[in-house]
C-alpha atoms as one frame of an Amber mdcrd trajectory, in Angstrom:
protein
  77.654 140.201  88.377  78.766 143.110  90.554  81.086 141.227  92.931  82.106
 137.758  94.076  81.465 136.491  97.593  84.857 134.915  98.308  88.171 135.341
  96.467  90.893 132.827  97.446  94.562 132.189  96.834  94.071 128.569  95.756
  97.504 127.206  96.615 100.418 128.790  98.532 102.884 128.374  95.649 103.301
 129.433  92.040 104.458 127.463  89.029 106.554 128.333  86.007 104.558 130.122
  83.276 102.955 127.713  80.827 102.953 124.722  83.203  99.508 123.117  83.115
 100.157 119.551  84.331  98.728 118.383  87.595 100.208 117.405  89.914 102.912
 120.012  89.312 106.452 118.630  89.347 108.683 119.857  92.164 111.116 121.510
  89.733 108.281 123.571  88.202 107.326 125.293  91.483 108.249 128.916  92.122
 107.990 130.884  95.375 104.882 133.046  95.598 105.115 136.767  96.318 102.431
 136.622  99.030 102.805 140.262 100.016 101.997 141.694  96.570  99.350 139.053
  95.784  97.576 139.718  99.086  97.846 143.505  98.622  96.091 143.150  95.254
  93.378 141.013  96.860  92.902 143.594  99.620  92.475 146.238  96.904  89.774
 144.088  95.275  87.942 143.972  98.602  88.329 147.725  99.144  86.865 148.303
  95.657  83.979 145.978  96.626  84.798 143.571  93.803  84.768 140.798  96.409
  82.995 140.550  99.728  85.715 138.478 101.419  89.258 137.315 100.705  90.941
 134.174 101.939  93.364 131.358 101.321  93.179 127.670 100.481  95.548 124.831
 101.390  97.759 126.991 103.625  99.773 125.376 106.422  99.968 127.091 109.821
 103.441 128.426 108.905 102.348 129.859 105.540  99.254 131.379 107.144 101.409
 132.978 109.868 103.671 134.435 107.146 100.652 136.018 105.447  99.176 137.321
 108.716 102.456 139.063 109.546 102.160 141.372 106.523  98.441 141.932 105.860
  96.035 144.765 106.582  92.941 142.590 106.084  93.294 139.048 107.512  92.012
 136.065 105.506  88.336 135.399 106.173  88.891 131.629 105.730  91.484 128.949
 105.063  89.726 126.393 102.871  91.249 122.959 103.441  90.574 119.330 102.667
  88.406 118.475 105.662  86.449 115.356 106.499  85.486 113.355 109.591  88.948
 111.775 109.748  90.770 115.124 109.681  92.715 116.549 112.586  91.236 119.527
 114.453  92.187 122.983 113.300  91.940 126.410 114.894  90.295 129.325 113.130
  87.552 129.463 110.534  87.825 126.521 108.170  85.895 126.011 104.955  86.111
 122.351 104.032  85.991 120.661 100.669  85.717 116.948  99.862  83.964 115.961
 103.109  83.624 112.337 101.950  87.337 111.960 101.191  87.557 112.514  97.401
  87.534 108.816  96.515  88.916 108.290  93.013  91.246 111.304  92.996  95.025
 111.088  93.323  94.846 112.837  96.718  91.723 111.062  97.936  91.207 108.469
 100.626  88.734 105.700 101.423  89.236 106.248 105.174  86.167 108.454 105.463
  83.672 105.971 104.085  85.423 103.152 105.987  85.048 105.083 109.270  83.541
 102.985 112.084  81.439 105.960 113.151  79.888 106.385 109.724  79.476 102.678
 109.124  77.381 102.227 112.249  74.486 103.165 109.977  73.505 101.000 107.030
  72.756 104.165 105.009  76.409 105.237 105.217  77.737 101.965 103.806  75.712
 102.690 100.681  77.234 106.182 100.509  73.985 107.911 101.483  74.153 110.241
 104.468  70.896 111.212 106.159
C-alpha cells in the first residue's frame, strides 16, 4: 500500500499511557496536543502518505480550536449520524446510520422512527 485515503484523529482527547478500557474513565483522560498532532498529520499529507486528513467526534468548539491553528483544514468530521440526528454544517462522514443497537452508546430511536416504520421492510430491519 502506498498511501491511505483518509487519516483521522479518532477522538478529541488522549488517555493515560497503558489505559485500554472502554469507556475510558474520566480520571484517565489527558488533554490532547492538537497543534502538534495536526502538524504531524499535515506532514503525512504533504509526503503523500495519506490523501486526506480529518477528525472524528469533534464538537463545534473543538473543531474551531483546530481550525484556528491549521494550515490544511480537516477534510471531514466523522460523527455518529443517523436519521434522528440534528443537522450539522460542513462535510460530515457518518457512522452507525441505524443507531448502533446493542452498543453502550447506541439507540433504538432510529429503527423506531415513524418515518422508517411507514414501510413494512423497515420494521424487519431491511432498508430498500
